[in-house]
CSV table of C-alpha atoms and ligand atoms in Angstrom, one decimal:
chain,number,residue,atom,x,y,z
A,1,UNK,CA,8.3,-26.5,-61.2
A,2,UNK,CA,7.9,-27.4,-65.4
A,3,UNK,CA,5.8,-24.6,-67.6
A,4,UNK,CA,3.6,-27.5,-68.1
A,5,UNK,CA,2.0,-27.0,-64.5
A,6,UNK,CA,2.5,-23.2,-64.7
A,7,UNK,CA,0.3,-23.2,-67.1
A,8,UNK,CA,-2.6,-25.6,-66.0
A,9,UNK,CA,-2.6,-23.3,-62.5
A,10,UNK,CA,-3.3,-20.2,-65.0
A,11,UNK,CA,-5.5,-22.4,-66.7
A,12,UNK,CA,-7.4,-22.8,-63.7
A,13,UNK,CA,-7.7,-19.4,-62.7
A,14,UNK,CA,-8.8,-18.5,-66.8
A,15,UNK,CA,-5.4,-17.7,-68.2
A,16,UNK,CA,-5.0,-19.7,-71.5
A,17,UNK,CA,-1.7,-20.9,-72.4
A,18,UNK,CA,-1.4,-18.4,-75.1
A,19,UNK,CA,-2.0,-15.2,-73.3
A,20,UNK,CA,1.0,-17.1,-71.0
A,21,UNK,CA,3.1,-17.6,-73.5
A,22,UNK,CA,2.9,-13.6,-74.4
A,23,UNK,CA,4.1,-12.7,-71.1
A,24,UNK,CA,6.7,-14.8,-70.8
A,25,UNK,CA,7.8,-13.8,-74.7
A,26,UNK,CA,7.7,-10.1,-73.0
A,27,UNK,CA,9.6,-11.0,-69.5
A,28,UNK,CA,12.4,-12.6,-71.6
A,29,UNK,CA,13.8,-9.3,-72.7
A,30,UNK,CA,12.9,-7.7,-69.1
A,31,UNK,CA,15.3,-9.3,-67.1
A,32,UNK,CA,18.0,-7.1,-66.8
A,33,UNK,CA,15.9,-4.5,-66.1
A,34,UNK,CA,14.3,-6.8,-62.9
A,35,UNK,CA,17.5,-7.2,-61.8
A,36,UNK,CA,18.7,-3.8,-61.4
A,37,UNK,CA,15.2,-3.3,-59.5
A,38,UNK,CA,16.2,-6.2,-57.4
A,39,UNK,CA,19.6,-4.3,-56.8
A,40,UNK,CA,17.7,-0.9,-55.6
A,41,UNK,CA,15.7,-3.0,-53.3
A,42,UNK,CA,18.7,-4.4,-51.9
A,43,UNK,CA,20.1,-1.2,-51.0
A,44,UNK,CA,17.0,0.0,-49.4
A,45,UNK,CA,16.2,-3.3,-47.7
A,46,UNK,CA,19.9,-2.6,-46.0
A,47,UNK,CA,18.9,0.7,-45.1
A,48,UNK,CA,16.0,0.0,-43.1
A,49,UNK,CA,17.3,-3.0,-41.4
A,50,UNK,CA,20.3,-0.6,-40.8
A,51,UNK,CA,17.8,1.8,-38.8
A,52,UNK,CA,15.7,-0.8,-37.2
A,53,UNK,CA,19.9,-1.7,-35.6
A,54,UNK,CA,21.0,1.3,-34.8
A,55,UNK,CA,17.8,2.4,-32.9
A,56,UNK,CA,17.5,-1.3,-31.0
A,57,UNK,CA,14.3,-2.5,-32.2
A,58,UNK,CA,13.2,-4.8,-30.1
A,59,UNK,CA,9.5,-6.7,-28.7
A,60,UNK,CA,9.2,-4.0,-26.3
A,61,UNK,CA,8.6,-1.7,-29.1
A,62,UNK,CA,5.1,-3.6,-30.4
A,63,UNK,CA,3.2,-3.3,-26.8
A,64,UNK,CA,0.3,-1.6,-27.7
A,65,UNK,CA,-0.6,1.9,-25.7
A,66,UNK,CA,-3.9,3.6,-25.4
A,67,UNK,CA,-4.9,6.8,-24.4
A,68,UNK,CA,-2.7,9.8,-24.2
A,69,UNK,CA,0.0,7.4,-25.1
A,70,UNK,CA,2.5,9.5,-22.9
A,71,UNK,CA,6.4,7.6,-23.2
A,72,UNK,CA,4.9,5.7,-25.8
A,73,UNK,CA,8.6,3.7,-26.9
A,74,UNK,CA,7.7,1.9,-29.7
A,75,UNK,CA,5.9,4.9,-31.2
A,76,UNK,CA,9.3,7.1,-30.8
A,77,UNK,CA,11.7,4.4,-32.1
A,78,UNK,CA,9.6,3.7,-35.4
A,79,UNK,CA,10.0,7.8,-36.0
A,80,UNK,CA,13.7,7.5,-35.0
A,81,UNK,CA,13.9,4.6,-37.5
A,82,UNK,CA,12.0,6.5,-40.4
A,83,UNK,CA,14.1,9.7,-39.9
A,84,UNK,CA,17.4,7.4,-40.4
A,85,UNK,CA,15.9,5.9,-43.3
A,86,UNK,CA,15.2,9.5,-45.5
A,87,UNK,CA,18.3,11.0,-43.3
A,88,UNK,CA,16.5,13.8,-41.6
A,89,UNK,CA,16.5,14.9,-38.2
A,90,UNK,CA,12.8,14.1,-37.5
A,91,UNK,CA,9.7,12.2,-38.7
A,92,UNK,CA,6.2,12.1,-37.5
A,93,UNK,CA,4.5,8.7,-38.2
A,94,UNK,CA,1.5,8.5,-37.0
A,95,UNK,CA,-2.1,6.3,-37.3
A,96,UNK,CA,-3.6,9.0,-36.1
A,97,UNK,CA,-2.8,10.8,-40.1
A,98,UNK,CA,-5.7,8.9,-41.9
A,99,UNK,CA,-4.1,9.2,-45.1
A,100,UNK,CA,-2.1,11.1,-47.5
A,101,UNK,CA,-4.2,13.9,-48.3
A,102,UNK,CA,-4.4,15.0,-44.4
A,103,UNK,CA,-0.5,14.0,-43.7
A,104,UNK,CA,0.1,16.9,-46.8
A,105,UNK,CA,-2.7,19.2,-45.0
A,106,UNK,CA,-0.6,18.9,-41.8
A,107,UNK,CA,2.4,19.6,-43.3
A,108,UNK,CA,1.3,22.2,-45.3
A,109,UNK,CA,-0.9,24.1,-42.5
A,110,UNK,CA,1.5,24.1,-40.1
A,111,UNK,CA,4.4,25.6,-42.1
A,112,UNK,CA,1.8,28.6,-43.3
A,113,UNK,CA,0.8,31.5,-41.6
A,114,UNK,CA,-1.5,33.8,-42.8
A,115,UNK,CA,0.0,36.4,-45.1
A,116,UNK,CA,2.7,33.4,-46.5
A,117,UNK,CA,2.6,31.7,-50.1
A,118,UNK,CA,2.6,28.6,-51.5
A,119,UNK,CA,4.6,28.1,-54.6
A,120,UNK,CA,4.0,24.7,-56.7
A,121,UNK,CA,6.7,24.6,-59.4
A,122,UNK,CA,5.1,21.7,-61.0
A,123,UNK,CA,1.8,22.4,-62.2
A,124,UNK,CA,-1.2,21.4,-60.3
A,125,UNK,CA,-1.2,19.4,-57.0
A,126,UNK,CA,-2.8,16.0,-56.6
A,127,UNK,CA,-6.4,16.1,-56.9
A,128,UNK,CA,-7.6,16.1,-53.5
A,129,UNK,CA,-5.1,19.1,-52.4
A,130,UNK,CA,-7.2,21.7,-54.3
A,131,UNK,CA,-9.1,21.7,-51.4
A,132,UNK,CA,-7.0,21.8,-49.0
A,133,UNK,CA,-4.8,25.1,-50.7
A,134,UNK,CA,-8.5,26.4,-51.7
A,135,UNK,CA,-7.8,26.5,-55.2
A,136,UNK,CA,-11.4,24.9,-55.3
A,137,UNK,CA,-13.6,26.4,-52.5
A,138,UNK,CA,-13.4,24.6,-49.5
A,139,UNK,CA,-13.9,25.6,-45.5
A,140,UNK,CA,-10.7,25.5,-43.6
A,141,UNK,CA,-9.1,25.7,-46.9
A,142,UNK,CA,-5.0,27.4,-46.7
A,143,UNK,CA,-6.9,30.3,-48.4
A,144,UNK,CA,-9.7,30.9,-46.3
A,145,UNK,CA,-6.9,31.1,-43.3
A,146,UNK,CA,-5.2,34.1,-45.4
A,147,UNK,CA,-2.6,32.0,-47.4
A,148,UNK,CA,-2.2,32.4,-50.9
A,149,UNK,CA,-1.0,29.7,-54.0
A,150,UNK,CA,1.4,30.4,-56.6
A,151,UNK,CA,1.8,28.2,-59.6
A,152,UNK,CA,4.4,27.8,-61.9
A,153,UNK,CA,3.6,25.4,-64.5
A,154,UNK,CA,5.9,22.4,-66.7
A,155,UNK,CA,6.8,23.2,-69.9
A,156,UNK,CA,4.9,21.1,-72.5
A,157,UNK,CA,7.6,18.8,-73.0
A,158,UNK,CA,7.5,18.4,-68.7
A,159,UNK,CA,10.4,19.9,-68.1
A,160,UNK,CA,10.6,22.6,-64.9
A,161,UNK,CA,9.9,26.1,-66.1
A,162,UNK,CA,12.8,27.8,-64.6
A,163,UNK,CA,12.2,31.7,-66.0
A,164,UNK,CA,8.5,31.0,-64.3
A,165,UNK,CA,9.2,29.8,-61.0
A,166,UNK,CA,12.0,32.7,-60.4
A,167,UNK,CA,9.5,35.2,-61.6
A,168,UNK,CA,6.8,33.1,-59.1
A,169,UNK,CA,9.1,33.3,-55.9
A,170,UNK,CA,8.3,37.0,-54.2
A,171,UNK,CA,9.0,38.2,-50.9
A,172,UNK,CA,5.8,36.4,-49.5
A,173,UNK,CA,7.2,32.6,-50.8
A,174,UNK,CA,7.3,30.6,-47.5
A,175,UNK,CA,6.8,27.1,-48.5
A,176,UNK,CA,7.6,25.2,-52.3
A,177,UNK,CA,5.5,22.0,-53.0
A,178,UNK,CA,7.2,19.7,-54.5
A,179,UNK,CA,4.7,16.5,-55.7
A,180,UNK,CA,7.3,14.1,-56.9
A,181,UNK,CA,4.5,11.4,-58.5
A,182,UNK,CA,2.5,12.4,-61.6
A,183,UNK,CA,-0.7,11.1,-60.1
A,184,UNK,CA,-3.7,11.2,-61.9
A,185,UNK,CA,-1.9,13.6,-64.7
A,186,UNK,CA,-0.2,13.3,-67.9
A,187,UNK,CA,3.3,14.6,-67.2
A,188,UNK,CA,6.6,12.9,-66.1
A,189,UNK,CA,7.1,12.0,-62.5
A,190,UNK,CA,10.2,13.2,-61.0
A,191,UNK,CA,13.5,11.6,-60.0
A,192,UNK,CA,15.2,12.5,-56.7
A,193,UNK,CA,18.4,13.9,-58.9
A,194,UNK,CA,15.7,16.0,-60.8
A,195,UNK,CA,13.9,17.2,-57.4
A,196,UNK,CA,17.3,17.9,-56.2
A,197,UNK,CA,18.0,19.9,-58.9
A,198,UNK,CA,15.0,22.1,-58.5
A,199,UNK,CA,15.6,22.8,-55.5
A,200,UNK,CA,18.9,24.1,-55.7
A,201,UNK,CA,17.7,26.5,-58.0
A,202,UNK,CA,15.0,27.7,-55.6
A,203,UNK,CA,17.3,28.1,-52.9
A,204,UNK,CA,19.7,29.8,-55.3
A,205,UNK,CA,16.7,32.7,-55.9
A,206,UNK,CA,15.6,32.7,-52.2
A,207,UNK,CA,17.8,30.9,-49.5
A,208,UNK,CA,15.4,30.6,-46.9
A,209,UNK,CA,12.8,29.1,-48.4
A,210,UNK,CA,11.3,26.2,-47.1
A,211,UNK,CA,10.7,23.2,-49.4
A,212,UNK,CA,7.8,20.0,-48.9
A,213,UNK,CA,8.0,16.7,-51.5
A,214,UNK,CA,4.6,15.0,-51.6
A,215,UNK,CA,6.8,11.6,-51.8
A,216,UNK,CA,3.5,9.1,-52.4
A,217,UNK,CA,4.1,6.5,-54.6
A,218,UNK,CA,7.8,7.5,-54.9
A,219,UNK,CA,9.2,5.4,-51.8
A,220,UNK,CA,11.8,2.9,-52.3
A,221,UNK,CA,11.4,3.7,-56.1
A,222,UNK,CA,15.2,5.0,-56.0
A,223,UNK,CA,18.2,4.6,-54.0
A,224,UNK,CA,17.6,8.7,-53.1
A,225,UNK,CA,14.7,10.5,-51.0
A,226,UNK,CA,13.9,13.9,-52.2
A,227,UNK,CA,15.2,14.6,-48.4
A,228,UNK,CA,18.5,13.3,-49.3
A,229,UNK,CA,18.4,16.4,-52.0
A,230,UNK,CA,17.5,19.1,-49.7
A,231,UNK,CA,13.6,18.6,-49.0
A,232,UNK,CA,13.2,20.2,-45.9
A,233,UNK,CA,10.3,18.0,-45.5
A,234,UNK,CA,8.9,14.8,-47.1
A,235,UNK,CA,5.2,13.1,-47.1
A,236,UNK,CA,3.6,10.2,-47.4
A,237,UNK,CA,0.8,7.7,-47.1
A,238,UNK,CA,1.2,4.2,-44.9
A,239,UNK,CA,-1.4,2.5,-47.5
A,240,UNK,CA,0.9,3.2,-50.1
A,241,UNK,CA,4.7,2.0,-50.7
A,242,UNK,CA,6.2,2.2,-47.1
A,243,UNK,CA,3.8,0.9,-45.6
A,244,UNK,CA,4.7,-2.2,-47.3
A,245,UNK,CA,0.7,-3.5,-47.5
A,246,UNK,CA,0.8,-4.5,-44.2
A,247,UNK,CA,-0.4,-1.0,-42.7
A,248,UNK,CA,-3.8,-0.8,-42.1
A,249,UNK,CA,-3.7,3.0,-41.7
A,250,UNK,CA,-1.0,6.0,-41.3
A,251,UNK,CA,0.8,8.5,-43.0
A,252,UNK,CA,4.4,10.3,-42.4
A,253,UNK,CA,6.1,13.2,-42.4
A,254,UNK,CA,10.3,13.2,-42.4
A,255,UNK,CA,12.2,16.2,-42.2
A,256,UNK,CA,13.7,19.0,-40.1
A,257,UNK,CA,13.2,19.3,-36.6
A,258,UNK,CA,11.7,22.3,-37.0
A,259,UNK,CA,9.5,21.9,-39.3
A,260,UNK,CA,8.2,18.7,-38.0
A,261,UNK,CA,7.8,19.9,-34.8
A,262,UNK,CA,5.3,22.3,-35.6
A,263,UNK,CA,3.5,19.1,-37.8
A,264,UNK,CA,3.6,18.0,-34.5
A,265,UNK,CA,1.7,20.6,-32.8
A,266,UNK,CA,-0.8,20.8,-35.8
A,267,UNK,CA,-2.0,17.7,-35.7
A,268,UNK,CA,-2.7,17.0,-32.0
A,269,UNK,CA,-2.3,20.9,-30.1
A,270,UNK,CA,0.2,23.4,-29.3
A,271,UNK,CA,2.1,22.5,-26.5
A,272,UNK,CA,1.5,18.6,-27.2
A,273,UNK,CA,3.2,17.9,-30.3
A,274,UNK,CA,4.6,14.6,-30.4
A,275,UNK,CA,4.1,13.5,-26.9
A,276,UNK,CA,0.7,12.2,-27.4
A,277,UNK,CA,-0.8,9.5,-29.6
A,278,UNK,CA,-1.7,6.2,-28.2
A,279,UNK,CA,-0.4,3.3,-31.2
A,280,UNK,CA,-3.4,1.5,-30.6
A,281,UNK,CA,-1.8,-1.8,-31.0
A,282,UNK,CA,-0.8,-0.9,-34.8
A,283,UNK,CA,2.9,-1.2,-34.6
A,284,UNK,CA,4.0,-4.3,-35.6
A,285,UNK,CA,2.2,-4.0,-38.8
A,286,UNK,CA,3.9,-0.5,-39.1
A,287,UNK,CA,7.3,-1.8,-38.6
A,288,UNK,CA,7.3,-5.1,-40.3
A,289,UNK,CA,5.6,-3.2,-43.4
A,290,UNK,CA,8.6,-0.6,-43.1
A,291,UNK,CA,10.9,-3.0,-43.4
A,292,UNK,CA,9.1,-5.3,-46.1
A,293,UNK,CA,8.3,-2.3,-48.1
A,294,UNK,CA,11.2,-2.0,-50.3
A,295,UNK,CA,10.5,-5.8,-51.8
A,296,UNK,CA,7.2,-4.9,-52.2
A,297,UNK,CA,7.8,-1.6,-54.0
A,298,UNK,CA,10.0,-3.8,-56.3
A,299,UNK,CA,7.8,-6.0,-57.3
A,300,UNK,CA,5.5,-3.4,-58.3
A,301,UNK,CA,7.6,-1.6,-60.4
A,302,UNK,CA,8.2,-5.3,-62.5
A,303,UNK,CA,4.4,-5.3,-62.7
A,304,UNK,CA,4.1,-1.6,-63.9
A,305,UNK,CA,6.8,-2.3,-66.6
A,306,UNK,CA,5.7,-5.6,-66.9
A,307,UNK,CA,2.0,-4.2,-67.8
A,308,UNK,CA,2.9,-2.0,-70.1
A,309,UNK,CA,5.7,-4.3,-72.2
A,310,UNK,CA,2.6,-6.5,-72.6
A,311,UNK,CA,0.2,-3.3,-73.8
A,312,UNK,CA,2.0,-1.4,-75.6
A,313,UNK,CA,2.8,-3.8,-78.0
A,314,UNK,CA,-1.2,-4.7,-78.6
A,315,UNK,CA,-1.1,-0.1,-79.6
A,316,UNK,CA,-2.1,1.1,-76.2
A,317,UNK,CA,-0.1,3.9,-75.4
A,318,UNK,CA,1.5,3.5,-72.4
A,319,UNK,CA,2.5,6.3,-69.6
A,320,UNK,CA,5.1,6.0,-68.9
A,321,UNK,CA,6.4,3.8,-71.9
A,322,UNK,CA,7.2,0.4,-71.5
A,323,UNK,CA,11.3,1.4,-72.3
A,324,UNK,CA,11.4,4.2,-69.8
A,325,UNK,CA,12.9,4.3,-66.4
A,326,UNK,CA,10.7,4.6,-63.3
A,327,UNK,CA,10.1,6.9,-61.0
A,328,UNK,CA,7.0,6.0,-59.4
A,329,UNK,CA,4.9,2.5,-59.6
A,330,UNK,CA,2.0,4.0,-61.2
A,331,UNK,CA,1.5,2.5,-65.2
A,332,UNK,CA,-1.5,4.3,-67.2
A,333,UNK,CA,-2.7,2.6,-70.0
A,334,UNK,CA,-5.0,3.9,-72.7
A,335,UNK,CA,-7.5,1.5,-73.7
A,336,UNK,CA,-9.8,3.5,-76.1
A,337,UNK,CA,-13.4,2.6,-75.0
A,338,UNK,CA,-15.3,2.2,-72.1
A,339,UNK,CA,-15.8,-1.9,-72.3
A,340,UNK,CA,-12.2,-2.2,-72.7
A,341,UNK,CA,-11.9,-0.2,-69.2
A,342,UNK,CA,-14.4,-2.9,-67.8
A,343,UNK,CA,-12.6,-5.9,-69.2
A,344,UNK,CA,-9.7,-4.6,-68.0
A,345,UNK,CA,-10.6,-4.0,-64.5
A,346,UNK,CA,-12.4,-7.3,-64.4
A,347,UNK,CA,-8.9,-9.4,-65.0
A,348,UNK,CA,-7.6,-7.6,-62.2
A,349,UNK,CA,-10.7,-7.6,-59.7
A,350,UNK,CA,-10.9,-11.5,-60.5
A,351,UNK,CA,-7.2,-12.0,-59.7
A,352,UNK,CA,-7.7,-10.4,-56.0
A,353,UNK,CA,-7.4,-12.5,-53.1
A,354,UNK,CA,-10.5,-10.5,-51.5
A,355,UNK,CA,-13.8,-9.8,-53.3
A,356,UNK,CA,-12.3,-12.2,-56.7
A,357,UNK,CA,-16.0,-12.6,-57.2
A,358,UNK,CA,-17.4,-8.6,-57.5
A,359,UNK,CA,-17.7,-7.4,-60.8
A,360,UNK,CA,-16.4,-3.6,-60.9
A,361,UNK,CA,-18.9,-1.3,-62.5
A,362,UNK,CA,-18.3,2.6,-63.0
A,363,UNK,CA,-19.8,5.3,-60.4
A,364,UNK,CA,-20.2,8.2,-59.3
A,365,UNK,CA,-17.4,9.8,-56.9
A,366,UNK,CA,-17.1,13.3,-55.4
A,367,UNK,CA,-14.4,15.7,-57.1
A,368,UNK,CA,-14.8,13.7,-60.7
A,369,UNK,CA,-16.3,14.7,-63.8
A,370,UNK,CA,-17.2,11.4,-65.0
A,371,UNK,CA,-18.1,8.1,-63.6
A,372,UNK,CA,-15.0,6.6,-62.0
A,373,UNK,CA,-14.2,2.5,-62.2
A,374,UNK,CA,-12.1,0.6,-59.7
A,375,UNK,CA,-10.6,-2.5,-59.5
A,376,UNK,CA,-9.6,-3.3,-56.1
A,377,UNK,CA,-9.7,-6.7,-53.7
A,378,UNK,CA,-7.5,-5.5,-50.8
A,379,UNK,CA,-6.5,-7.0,-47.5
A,380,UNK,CA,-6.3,-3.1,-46.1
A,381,UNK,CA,-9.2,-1.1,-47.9
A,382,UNK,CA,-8.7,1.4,-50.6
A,383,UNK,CA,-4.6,0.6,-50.0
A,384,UNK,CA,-3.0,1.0,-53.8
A,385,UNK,CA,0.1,-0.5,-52.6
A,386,UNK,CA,-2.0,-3.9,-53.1
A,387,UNK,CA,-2.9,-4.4,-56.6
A,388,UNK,CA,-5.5,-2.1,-57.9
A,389,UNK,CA,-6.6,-0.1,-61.5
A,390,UNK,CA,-8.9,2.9,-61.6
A,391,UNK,CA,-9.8,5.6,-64.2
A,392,UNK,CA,-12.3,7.8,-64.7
A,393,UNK,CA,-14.7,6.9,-68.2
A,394,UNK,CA,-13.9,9.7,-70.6
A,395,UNK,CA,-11.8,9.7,-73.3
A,396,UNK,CA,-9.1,8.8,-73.9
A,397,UNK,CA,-9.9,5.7,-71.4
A,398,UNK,CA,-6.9,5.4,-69.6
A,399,UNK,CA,-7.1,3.4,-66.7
A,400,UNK,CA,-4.2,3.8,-64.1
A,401,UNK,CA,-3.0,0.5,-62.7
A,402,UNK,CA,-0.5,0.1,-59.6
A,403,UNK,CA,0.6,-2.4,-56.6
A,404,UNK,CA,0.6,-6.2,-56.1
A,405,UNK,CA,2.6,-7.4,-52.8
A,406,UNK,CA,4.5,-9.6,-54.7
A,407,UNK,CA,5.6,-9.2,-58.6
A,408,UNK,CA,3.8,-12.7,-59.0
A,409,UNK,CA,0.4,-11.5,-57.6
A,410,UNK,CA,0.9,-8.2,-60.2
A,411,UNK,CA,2.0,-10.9,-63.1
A,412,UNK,CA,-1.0,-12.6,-62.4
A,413,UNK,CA,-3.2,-9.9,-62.4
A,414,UNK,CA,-1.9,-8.4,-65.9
A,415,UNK,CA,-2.4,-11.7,-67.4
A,416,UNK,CA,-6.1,-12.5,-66.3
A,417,UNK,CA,-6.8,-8.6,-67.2
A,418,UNK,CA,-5.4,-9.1,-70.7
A,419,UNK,CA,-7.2,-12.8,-71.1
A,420,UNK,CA,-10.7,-10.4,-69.9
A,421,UNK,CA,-9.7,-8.0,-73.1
A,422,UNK,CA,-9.3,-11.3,-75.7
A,423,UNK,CA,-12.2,-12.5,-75.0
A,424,UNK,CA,-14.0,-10.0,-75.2
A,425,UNK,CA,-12.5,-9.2,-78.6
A,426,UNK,CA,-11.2,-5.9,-77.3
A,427,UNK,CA,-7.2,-6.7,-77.9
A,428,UNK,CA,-5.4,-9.5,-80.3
A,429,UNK,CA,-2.1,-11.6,-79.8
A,430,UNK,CA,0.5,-10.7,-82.3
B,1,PLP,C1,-2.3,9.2,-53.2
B,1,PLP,C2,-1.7,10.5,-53.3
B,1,PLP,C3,-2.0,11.5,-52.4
B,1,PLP,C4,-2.8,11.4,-51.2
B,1,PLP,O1,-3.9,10.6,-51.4
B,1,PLP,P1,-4.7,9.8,-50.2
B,1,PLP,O2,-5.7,9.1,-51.0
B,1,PLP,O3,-5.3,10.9,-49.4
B,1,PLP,O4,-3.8,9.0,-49.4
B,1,PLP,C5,-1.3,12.7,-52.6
B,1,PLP,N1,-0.5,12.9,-53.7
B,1,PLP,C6,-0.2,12.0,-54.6
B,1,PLP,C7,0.7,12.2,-55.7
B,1,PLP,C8,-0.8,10.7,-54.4
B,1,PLP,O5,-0.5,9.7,-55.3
């Protein structure tokens, strides 16, 4: 293929050859760094294939079951796979967890009992968890069942408090949260060597506490799983990285037997646990996204870096920078003003392969202070693994982009949403 008809298919989907020429300017001096992404995903594509051999995958493992789902085989190998993949005893993979938020509910609930702390060593949890500890009021919040929170927060500079969290950990310290991906908040996300760390220092103040990563967005990021560092337990969502886009619901939990298990009795009933749960048909998407997801988590790292090497430049601050190493696929970018939020989204709505056509406009949402925008046109809805940007409208207008299942979908995507900012005057070309 010549650049000549590169650029008349961006031409046609409103990319001009200048904006083009940009991005390929910036992806010249990216390439090494692609190719060591490249490398990661190698070594995690080779892990999963090696689980999907050593537990014998085979087309008896996609019949579909219903009902109680009793002996359900293909339901048990895809756990057996996931646990060989983060190298723990168990994993509970489920469509019956409807998403993150209630995989890290389960985890969390059924490791408490009443009387036991929480410890978060890292600041504030993820948005939606402050109901769920009750640190807003919520029914059948961790709180209103008699467990308490703990906080110890990051030092400004984002480093881990470590005079804090010993003087957090009392005799009441069950369980330390661990949430590995900034989210929605303006500190670092963590790598597996710098969870690992913490965690040894936890243990060094109290031995037998139990430790849970929140692992969303953080999959396949890294050739290391917090539970390769001593997690006792990791969590996830399927409409996120390992679900590898093709999940159209799900979320995991990895870890020890033990403390699985009980995940296992929380989420369907004591004396149950893992027995029950018909797949519904799901697993073929769940296992051919397991085993696609490390390609797709590479490709959208290249677009988060490749976002922000094209932003940054133009003076819109980047998080994290366009230089910096990744831990996570989330890129924030600060845009300034409200239209350049809308612009913005609008190059990446009209680059979706679903809903190209909708024009995103900012709304309210439950839990936010101001109106929230989305761009999103996914195959699987609300899934962030496909190529999405949201933000809430208040300064400093950052919106928060992610995904694309494939690094040329994200490319694409960047371009037509910096194109959207040029025209509408909102951002120059050197
Ligand atoms: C996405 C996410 C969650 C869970 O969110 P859901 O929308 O419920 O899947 C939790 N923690 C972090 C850091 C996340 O990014």
């Amino acid at each position: 293929m010549d650049e000549r008809g590169l650029k008349e298919i961006y031409r046609e989907i409103g990319i001009s050859p200048e904006v083009y020429d940009y991005g390929e300017r910036a992806l010249s001096g990216l390439r090494a760094r692609f190719d060591a992404i490249d490398r990661t995903a190698e070594y995690n594509q080779a892990k999963v294939l090696n689980a999907m051999r050593k537990n014998r995958v085979g087309a008896e493992h996609f019949a579909a079951t219903t009902g109680y789902g009793y002996n359900d085989a293909g339901r048990d190998a895809l756990e057996r796979v996931y646990a060989d993949v983060f190298h723990t005893e168990a994993a509970l993979v489920r469509p019956q967890i409807t998403c993150g938020t209630h995989a890290l509910a389960v985890a969390l609930s059924a490791n408490l009992l009443p009387g036991d702390e929480l410890l978060s060593p890292v600041g504030a949890p993820y948005d939606t968890l402050e109901e769920v500890i009750g640190i807003r009021e919520s029914r059948c919040s961790l709180k209103e069942y008699g467990v308490s929170y703990a906080q110890a927060d990051l030092n400004p500079d984002g480093s881990f408090n470590y005079p804090a969290i010993r003087a957090a950990i009392n005799d009441k310290t069950k369980l330390i949260t661990i949430q590995r991906s900034k989210g929605y908040a303006v500190r670092p996300s963590f790598s597996a060597g710098q969870i690992g760390e913490l965690i040894r220092f936890c243990r060094s103040v109290k031995p037998d506490v139990k430790i849970m990563v929140d692992n969303c967005y953080g999959e396949f990021v890294e050739p290391l799983e917090p539970s390769d560092v001593g997690a006792d337990m990791v969590v996830g969502s399927l409409i996120k990285n390992p679900g590898g886009g093709l999940a159209p619901i799900g979320g995991y939990i990895c870890g020890t037997a033990e403390c699985v298990g009980r995940c296992a009795y929380r989420l369907s009933a004591p004396g149950l646990g893992q027995e029950v749960g018909a797949n519904l048909g799901l697993l073929p998407a769940l296992y051919q996204g397991f085993f696609l997801a490390p390609t797709v988590t590479a490709g959208a790292l290249k677009g988060a870096i490749f976002a922000a090497s094209l932003y940054e430049p133009l003076g819109f601050p980047c998080v994290p920078a366009a230089a910096e190493t990744r831990r996570d696929i989330i890129q924030a970018v600060t845009l300034g003003s409200p239209e350049a939020m809308s612009a913005f989204c609008l190059g990446i709505q009209s680059a979706a392969p679903v809903d190209s056509y909708v024009t995103p406009v900012p709304g309210d949402m439950p839990g936010y202070d101001a109106p929230v925008i989305m761009a999103a046109g996914a195959f699987v809805q609300g899934s962030s693994i496909e190529l999405s940007a949201d933000g809430p409208v208040r300064p400093p207008y950052a919106v928060y982009f992610q995904g694309g299942l494939t690094w040329n979908h994200a490319k694409t995507g960047i371009l037509l949403s910096l194109q959207k900012m040029i025209d509408a005057n909102l951002a120059k070309l050197p």
